[in-house]
PDB file of C-alpha atoms and ligand atoms in Angstrom:
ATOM      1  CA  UNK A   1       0.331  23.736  20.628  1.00 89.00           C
ATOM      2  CA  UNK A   2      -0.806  24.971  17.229  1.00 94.00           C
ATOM      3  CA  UNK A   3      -2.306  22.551  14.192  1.00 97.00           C
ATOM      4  CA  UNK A   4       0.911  20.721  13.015  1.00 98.00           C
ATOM      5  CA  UNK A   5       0.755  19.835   9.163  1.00 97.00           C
ATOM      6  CA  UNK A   6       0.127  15.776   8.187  1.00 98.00           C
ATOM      7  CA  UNK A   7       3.248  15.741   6.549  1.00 98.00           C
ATOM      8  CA  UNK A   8       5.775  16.544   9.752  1.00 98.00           C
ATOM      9  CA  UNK A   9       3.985  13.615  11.218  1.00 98.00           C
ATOM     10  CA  UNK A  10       4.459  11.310   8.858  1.00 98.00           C
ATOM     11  CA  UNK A  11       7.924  12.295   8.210  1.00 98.00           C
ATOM     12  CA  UNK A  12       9.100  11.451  11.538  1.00 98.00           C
ATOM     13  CA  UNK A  13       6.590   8.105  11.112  1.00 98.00           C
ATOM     14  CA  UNK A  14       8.777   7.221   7.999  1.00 98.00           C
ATOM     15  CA  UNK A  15      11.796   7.233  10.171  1.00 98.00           C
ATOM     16  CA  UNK A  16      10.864   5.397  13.150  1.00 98.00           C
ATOM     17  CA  UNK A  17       8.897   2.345  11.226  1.00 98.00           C
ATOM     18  CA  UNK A  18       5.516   3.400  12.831  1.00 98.00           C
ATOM     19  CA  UNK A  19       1.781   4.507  11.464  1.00 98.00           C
ATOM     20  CA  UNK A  20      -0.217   7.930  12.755  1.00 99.00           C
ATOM     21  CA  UNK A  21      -3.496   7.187  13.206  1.00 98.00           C
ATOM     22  CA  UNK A  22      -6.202   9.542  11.660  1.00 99.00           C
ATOM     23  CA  UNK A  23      -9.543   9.742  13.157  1.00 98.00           C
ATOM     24  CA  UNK A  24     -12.920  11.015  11.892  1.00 98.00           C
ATOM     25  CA  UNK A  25     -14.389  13.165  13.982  1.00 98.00           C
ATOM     26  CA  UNK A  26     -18.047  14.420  13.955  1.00 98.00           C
ATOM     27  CA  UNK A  27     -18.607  16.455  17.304  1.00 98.00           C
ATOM     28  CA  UNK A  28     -16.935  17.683  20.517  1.00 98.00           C
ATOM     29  CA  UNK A  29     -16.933  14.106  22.388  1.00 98.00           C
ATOM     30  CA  UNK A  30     -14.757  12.931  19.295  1.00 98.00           C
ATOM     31  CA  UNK A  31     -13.047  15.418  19.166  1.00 98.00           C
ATOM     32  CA  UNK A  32     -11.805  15.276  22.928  1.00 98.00           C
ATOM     33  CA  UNK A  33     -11.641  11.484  23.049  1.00 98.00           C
ATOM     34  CA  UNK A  34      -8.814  11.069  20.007  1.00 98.00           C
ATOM     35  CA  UNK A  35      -6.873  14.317  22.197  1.00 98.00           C
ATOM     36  CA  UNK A  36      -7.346  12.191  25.656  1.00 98.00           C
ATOM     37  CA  UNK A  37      -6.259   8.831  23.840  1.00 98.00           C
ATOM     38  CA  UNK A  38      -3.542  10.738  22.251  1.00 98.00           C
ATOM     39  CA  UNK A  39      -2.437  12.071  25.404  1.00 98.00           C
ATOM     40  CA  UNK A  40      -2.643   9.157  27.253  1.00 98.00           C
ATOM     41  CA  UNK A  41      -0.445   6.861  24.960  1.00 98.00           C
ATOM     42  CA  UNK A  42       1.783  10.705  24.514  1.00 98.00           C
ATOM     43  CA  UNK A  43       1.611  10.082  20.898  1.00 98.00           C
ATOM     44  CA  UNK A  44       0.683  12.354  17.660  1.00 98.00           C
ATOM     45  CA  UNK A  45      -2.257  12.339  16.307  1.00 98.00           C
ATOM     46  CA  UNK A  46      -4.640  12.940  13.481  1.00 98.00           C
ATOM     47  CA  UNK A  47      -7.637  14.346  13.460  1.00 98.00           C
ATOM     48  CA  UNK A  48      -9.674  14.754  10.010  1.00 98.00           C
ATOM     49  CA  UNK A  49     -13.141  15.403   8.907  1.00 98.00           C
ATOM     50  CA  UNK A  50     -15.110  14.017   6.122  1.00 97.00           C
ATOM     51  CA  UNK A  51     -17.778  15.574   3.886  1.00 95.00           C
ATOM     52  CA  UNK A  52     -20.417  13.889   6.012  1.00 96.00           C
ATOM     53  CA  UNK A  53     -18.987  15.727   9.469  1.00 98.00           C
ATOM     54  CA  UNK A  54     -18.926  19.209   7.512  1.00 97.00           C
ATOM     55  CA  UNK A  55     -22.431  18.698   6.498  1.00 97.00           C
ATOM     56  CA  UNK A  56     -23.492  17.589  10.154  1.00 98.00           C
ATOM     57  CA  UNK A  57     -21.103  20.057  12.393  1.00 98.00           C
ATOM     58  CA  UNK A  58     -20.184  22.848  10.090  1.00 97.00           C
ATOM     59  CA  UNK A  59     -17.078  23.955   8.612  1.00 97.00           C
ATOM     60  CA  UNK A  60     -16.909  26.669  11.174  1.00 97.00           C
ATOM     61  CA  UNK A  61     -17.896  23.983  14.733  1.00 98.00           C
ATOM     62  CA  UNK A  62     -15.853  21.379  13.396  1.00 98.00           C
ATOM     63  CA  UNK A  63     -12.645  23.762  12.973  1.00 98.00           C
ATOM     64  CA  UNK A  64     -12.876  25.871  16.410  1.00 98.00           C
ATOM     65  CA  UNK A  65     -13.237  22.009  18.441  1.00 98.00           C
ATOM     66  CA  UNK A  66     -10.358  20.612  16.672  1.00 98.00           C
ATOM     67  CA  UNK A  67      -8.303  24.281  16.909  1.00 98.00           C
ATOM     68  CA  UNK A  68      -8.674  24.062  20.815  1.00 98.00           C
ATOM     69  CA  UNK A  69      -8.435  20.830  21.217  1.00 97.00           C
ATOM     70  CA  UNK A  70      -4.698  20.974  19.707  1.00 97.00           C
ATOM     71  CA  UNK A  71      -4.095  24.223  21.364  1.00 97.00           C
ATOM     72  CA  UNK A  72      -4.693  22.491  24.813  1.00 97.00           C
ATOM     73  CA  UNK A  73      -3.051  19.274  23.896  1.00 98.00           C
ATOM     74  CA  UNK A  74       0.203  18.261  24.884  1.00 97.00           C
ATOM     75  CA  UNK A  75       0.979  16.127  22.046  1.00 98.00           C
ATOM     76  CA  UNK A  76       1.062  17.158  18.131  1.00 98.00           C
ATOM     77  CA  UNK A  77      -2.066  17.144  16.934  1.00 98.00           C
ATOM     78  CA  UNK A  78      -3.011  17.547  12.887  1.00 98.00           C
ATOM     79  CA  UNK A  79      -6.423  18.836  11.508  1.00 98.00           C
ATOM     80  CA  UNK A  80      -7.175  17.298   7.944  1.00 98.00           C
ATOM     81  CA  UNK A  81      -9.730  17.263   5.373  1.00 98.00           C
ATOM     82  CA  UNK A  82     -10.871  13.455   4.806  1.00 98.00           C
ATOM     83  CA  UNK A  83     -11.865  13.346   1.095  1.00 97.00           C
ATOM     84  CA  UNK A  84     -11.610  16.580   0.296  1.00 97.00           C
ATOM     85  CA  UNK A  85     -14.106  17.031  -3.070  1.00 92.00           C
ATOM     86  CA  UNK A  86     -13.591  20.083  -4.887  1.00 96.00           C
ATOM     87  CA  UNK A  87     -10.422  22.544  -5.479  1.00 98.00           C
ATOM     88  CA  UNK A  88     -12.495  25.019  -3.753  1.00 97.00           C
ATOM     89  CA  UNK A  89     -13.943  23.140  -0.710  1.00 96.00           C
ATOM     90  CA  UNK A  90      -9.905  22.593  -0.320  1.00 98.00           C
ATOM     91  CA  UNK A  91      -9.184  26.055  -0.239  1.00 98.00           C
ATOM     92  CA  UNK A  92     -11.896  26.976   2.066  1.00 97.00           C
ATOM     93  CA  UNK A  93     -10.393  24.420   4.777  1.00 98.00           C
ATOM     94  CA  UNK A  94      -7.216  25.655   4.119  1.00 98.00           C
ATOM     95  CA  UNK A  95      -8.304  29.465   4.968  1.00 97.00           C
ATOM     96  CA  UNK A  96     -10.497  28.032   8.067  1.00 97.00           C
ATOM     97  CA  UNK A  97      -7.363  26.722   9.158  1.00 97.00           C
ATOM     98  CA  UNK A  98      -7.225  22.950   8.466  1.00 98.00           C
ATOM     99  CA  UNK A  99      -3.358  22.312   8.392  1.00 98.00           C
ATOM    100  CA  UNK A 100      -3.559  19.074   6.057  1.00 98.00           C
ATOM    101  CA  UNK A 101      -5.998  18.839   3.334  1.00 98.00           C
ATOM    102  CA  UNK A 102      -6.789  15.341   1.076  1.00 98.00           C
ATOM    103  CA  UNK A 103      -8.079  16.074  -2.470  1.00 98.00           C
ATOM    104  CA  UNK A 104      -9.572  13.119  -3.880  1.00 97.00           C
ATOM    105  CA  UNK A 105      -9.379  13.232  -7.333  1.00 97.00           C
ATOM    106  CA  UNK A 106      -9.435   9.243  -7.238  1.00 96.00           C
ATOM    107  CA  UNK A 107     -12.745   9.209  -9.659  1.00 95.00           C
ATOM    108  CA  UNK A 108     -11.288  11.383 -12.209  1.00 97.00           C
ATOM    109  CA  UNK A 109      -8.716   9.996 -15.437  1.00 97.00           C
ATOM    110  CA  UNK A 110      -5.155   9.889 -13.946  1.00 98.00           C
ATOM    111  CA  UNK A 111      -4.234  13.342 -15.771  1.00 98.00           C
ATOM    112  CA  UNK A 112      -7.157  14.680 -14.057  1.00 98.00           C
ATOM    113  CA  UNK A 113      -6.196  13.571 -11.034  1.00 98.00           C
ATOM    114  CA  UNK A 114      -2.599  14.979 -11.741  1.00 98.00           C
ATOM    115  CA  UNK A 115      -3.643  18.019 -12.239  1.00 98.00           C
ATOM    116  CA  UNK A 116      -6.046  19.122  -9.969  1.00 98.00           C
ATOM    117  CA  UNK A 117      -3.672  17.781  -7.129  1.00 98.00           C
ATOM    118  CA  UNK A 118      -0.638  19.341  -8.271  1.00 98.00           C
ATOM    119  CA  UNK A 119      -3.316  22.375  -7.952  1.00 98.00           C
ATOM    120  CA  UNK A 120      -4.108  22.309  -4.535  1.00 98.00           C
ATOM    121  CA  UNK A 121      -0.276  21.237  -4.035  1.00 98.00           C
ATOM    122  CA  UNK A 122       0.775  24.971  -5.439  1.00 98.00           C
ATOM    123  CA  UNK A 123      -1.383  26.800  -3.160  1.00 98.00           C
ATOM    124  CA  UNK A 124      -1.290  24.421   0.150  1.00 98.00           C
ATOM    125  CA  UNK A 125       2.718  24.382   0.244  1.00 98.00           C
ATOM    126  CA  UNK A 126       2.634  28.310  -0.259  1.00 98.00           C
ATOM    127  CA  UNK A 127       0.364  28.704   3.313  1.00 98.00           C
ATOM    128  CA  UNK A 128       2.824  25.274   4.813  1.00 98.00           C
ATOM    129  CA  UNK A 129      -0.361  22.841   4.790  1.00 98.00           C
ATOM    130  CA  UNK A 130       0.253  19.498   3.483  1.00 98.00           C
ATOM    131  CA  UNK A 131      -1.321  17.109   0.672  1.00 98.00           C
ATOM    132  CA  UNK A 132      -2.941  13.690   0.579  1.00 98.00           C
ATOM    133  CA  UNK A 133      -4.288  12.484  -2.489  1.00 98.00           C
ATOM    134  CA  UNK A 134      -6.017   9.126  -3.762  1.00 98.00           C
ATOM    135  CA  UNK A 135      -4.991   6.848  -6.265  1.00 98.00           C
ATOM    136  CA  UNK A 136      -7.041   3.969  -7.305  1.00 97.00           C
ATOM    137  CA  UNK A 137     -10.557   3.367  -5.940  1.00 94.00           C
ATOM    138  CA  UNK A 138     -11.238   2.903  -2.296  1.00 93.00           C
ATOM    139  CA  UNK A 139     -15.255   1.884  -2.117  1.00 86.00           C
ATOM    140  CA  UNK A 140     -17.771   0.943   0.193  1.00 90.00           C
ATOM    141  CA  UNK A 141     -18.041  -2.141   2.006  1.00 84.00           C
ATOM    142  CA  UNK A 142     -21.471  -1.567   0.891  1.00 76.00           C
ATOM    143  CA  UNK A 143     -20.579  -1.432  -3.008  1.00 79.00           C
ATOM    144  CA  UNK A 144     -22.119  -4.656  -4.475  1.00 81.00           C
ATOM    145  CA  UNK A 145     -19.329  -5.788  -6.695  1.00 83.00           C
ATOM    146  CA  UNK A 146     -17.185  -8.510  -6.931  1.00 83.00           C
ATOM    147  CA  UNK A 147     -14.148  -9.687  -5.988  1.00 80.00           C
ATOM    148  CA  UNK A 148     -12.597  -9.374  -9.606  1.00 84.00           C
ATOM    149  CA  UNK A 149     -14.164  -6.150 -10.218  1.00 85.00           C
ATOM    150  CA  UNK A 150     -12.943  -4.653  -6.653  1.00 85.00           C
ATOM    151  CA  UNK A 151      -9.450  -5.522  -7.983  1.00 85.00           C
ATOM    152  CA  UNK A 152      -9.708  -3.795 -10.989  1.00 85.00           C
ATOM    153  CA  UNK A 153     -10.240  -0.763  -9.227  1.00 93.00           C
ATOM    154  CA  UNK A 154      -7.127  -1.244  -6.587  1.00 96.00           C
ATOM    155  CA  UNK A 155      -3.831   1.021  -7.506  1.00 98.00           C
ATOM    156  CA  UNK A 156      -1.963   0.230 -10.068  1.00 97.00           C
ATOM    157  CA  UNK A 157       2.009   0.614  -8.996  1.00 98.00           C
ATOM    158  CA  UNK A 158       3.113   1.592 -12.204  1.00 98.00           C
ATOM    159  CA  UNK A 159       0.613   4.575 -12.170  1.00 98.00           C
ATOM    160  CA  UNK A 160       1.238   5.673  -8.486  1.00 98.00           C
ATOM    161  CA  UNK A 161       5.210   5.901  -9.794  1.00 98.00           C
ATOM    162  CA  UNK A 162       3.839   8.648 -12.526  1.00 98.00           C
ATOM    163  CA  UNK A 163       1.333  10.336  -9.936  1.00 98.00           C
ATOM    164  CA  UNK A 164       3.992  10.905  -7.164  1.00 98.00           C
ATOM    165  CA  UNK A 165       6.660  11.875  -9.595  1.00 98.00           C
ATOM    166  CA  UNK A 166       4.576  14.082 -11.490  1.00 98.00           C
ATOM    167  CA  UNK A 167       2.813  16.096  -8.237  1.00 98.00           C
ATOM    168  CA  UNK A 168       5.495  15.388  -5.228  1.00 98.00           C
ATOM    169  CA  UNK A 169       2.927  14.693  -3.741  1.00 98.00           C
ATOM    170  CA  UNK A 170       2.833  15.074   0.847  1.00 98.00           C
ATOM    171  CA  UNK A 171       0.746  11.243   0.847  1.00 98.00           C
ATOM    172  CA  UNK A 172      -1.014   8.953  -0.992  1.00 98.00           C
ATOM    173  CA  UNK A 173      -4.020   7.023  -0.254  1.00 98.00           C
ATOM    174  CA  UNK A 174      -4.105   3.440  -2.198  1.00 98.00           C
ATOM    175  CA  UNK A 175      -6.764   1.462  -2.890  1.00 98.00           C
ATOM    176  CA  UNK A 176      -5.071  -2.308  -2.176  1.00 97.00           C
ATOM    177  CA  UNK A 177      -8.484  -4.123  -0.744  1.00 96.00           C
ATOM    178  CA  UNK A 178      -9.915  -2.236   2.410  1.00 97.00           C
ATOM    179  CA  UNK A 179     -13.221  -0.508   2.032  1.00 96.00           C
ATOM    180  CA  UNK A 180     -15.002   1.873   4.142  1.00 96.00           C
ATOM    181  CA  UNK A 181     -17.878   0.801   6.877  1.00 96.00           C
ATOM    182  CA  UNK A 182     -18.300  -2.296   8.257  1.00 96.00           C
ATOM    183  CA  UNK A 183     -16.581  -5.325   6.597  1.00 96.00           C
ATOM    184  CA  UNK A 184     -19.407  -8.409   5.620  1.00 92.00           C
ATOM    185  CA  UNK A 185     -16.375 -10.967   5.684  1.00 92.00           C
ATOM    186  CA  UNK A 186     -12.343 -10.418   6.759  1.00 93.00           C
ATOM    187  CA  UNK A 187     -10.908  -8.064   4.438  1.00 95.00           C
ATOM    188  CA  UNK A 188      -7.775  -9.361   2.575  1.00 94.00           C
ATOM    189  CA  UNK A 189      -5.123  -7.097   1.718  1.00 97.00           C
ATOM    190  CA  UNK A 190      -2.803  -7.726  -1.566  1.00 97.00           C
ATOM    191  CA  UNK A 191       0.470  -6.304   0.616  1.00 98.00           C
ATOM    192  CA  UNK A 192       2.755  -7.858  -2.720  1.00 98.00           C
ATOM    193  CA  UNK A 193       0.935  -4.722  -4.488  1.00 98.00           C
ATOM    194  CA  UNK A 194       1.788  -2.386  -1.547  1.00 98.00           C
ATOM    195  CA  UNK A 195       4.825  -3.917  -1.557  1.00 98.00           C
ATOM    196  CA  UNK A 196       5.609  -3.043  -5.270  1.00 98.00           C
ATOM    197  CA  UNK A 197       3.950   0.375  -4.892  1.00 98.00           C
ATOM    198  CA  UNK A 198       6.376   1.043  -1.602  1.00 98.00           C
ATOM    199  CA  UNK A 199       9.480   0.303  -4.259  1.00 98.00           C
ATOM    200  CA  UNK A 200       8.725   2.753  -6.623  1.00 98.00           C
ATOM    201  CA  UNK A 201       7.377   5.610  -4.619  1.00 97.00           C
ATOM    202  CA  UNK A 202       9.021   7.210  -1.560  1.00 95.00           C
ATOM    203  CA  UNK A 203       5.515   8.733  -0.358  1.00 97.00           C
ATOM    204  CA  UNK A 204       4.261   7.876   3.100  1.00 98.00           C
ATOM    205  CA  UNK A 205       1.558   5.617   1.722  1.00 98.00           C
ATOM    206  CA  UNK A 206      -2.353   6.320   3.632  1.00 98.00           C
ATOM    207  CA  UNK A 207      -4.877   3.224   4.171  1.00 98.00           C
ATOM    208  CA  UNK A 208      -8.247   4.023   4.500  1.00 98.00           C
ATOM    209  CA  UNK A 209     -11.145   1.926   5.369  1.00 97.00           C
ATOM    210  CA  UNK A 210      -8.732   0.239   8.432  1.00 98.00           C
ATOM    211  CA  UNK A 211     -11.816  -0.653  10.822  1.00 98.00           C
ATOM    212  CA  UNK A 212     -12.172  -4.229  11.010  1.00 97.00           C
ATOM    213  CA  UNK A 213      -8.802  -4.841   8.664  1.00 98.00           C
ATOM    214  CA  UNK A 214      -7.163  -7.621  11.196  1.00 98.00           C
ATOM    215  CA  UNK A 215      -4.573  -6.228  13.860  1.00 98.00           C
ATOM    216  CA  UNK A 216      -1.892  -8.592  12.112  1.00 98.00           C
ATOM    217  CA  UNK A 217      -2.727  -7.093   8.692  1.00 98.00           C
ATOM    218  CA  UNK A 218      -2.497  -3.598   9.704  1.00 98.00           C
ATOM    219  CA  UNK A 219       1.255  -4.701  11.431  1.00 98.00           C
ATOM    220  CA  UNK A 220       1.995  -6.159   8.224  1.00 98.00           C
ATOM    221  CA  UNK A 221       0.941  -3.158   6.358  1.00 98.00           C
ATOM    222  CA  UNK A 222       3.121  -0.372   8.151  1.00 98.00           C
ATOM    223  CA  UNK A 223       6.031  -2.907   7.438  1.00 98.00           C
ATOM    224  CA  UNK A 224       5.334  -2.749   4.182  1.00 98.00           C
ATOM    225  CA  UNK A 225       5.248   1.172   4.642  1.00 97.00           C
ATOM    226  CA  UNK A 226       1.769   2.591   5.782  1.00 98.00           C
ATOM    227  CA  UNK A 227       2.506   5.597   7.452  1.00 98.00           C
ATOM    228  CA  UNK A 228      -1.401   6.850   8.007  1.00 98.00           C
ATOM    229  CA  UNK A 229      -4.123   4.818   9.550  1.00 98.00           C
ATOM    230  CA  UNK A 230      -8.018   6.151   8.826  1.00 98.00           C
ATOM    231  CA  UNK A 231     -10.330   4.564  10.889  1.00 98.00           C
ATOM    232  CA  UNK A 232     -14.270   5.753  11.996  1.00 98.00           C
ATOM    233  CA  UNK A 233     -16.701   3.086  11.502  1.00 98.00           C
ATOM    234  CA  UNK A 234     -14.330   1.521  14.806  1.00 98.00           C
ATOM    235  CA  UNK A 235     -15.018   4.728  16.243  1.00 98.00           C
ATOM    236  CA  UNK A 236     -18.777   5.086  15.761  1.00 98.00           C
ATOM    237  CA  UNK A 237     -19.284   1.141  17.254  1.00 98.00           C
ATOM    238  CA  UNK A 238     -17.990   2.415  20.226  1.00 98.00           C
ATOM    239  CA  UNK A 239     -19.708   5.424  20.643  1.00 98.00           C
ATOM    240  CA  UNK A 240     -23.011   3.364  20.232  1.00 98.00           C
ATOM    241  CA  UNK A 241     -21.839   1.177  22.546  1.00 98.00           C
ATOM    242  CA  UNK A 242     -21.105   3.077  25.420  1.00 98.00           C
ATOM    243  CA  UNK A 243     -24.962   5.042  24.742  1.00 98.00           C
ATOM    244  CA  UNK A 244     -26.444   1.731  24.577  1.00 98.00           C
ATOM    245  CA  UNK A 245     -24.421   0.318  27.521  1.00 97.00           C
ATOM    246  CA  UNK A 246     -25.902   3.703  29.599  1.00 97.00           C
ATOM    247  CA  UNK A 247     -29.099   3.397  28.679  1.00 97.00           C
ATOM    248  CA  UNK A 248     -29.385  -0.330  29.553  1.00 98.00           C
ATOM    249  CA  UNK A 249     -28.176   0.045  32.766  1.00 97.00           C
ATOM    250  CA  UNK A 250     -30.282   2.999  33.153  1.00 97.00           C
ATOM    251  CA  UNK A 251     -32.817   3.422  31.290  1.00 97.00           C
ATOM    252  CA  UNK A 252     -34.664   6.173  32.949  1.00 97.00           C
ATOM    253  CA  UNK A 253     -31.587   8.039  32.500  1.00 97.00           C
ATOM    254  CA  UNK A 254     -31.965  11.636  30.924  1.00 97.00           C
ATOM    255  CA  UNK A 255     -28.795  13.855  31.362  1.00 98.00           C
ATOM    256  CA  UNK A 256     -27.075  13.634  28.188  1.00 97.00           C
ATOM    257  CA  UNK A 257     -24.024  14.072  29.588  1.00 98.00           C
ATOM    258  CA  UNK A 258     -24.301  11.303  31.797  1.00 97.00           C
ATOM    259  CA  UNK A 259     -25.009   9.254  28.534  1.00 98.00           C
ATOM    260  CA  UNK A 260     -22.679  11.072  26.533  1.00 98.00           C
ATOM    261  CA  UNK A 261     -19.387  10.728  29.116  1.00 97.00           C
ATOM    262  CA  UNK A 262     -19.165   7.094  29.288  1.00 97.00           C
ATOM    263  CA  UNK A 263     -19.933   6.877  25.118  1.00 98.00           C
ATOM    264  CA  UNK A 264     -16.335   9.418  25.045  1.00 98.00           C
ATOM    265  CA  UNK A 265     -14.506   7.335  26.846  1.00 98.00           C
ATOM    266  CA  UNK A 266     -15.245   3.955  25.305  1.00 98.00           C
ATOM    267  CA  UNK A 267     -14.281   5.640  22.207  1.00 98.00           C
ATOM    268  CA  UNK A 268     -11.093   7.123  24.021  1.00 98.00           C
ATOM    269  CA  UNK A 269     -10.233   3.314  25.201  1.00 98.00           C
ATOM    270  CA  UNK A 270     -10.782   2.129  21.321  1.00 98.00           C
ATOM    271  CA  UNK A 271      -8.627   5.086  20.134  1.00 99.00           C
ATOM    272  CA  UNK A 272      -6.021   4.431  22.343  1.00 98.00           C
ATOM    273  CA  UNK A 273      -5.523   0.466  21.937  1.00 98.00           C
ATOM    274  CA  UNK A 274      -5.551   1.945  18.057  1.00 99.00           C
ATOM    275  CA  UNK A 275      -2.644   3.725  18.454  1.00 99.00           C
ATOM    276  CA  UNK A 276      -1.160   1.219  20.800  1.00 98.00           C
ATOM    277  CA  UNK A 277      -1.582  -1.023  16.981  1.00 98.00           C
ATOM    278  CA  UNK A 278       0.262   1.652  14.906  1.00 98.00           C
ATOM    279  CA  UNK A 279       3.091   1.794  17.047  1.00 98.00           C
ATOM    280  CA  UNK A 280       2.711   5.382  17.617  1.00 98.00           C
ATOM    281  CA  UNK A 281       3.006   5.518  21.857  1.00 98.00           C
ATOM    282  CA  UNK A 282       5.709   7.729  22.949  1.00 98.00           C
ATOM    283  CA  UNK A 283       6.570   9.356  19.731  1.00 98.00           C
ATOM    284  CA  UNK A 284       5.121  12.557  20.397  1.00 98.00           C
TER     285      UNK A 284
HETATM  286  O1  G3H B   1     -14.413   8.339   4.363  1.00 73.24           O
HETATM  287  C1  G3H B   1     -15.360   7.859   4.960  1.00 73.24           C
HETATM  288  C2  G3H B   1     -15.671   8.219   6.341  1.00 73.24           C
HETATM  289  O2  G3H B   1     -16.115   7.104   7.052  1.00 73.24           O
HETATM  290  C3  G3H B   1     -16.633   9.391   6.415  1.00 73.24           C
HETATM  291  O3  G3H B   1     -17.972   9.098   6.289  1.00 73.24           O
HETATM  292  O4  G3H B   1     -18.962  11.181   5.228  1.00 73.24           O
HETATM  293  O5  G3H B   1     -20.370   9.585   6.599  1.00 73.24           O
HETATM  294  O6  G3H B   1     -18.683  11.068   7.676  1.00 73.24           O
HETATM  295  P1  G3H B   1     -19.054  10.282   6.437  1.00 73.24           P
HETATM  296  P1  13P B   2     -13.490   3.259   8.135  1.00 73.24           P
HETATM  297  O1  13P B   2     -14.789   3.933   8.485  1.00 73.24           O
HETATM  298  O2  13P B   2     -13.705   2.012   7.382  1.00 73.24           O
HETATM  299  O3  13P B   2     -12.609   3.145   9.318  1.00 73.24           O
HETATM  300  O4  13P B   2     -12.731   4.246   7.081  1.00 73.24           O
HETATM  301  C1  13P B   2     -12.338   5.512   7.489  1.00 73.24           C
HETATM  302  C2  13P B   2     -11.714   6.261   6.360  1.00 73.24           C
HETATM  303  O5  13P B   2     -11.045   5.732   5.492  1.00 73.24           O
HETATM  304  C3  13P B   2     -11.925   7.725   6.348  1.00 73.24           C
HETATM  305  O6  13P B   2     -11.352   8.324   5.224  1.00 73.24           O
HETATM  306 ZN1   ZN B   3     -11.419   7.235   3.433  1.00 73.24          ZN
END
């Protein structure tokens, strides 16, 4: 079936008390193991590329994998840009076909970041392809700060009240302690923020950065009214793993595909027990 827009999805998530999971992907195993997983569990899915899978796969690669993938699928499937940079990198998605698009004006002054949202929202909604934005700071796992200064960049509830009022907004990404990459320690999430950010904005609220966040936090989390899941770094452990698994057991081995196969479906087994997580099974 053709791309369906973020925002159906999450709609429908909204309703039933569950989370959509949105996976990076980077090349055609990726691609097909989030459509197997998602076919498998007969659940919706997400898939979305980031600034670092344009770079690597092209604008062009990228689009026509995920475009056939959904066309074959049997289960709604989304195309999205992940941190979407520039008011004209969003349009360009948008006319390659991309039917959700994140701008991340997170970096930028709140009336910055009002503006060049409500933007990309006046064009996108014209052409039917839906919105995420960022409020607050979501860093790197990497970032060396502290703990103090991490929480001075998380959303503010108060602000996220003005942002969705003022752009309406299709999502919101918050920034409420997960980081992207690979987490040094267990990542603790301040859900009484969520919590107060849920009560003042309808928004189906995004985390990012969800790899390694505890399965019990990420329950808590679409409680509290988390209605998109982002996860890679999960996704590119597993794809290592299966390679390295291959090559272990053979390690004269030199048919990529034979390397390549069992790396897609580790990462389709990983998918799936993700969307098992989010409560998304059945719901396509
Ligand atoms: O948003 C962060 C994702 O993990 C994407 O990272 O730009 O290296 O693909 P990437
Ligand atoms: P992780 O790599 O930490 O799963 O984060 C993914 C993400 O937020 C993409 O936008
Ligand atoms: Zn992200």
């Amino acid at each position: 079936m053709p791309l369906v827009p973020v925002k159906d999805l999450l709609l429908k998530a909204e309703a039933g008390g569950y989370a959509v999971g949105a996976f990076n992907c980077n090349n055609m195993e990726i691609v097909q193991a989030i459509v197997d997983a998602a076919e498998a569990e007969n659940s919706p899915v997400i898939m979305q590329a980031s600034q670092g899978a344009i770079k690597y796969a092209g604008l062009d690669y990228i689009m026509a994998l995920a475009k056939t993938a959904a066309d074959k699928a049997s289960v709604p499937v989304a195309m999205h840009l992940d941190h979407g940079t520039s008011f004209a990198q969003v349009m360009q998605c948008i006319r390659y076909g991309f039917s959700s698009v994140m701008i991340d004006g997170s970096k930028l002054p709140l009336e910055e970041n009002i503006d060049i949202t409500k933007r990309v929202i006046d064009v996108a909604r014209a052409v039917g392809v839906s919105v995420e934005a960022e409020l607050g700071k979501i860093g790197g796992t990497e970032d060396d700060i502290t703990v103090d200064e991490r929480e001075a960049l998380f959303t503010d509830p108060e602000e996220a009240r003005i942002f969705a009022e003022a752009t309406d907004v299709d999502a919101l990404a918050v920034a409420i302690g997960t980081a992207h990459g690979q987490y040094k320690g267990e990542p603790k999430l301040d859900f009484a923020r969520l919590k107060k950010i849920k009560s003042l904005v309808k928004v189906p609220i995004v985390l990012h950065g969800s790899s390694g966040v505890p399965d019990e936090a990420i329950q808590e989390a679409i409680r509290l009214g988390v209605r998109k899941i982002n996860i890679d770094t999960n996704i590119r452990e597993a794809f290592v793993r299966g390679v390295r698994e291959i090559i272990a057991q053979s390690p004269n081995e030199i048919d990529p595909r034979k390397i390549l196969g069992p790396a897609k479906k580790a990462m389709t087994e990983l998918i799936q027990e993700k969307i098992r997580l989010f409560g998304s099974s059945g719901k396509a």
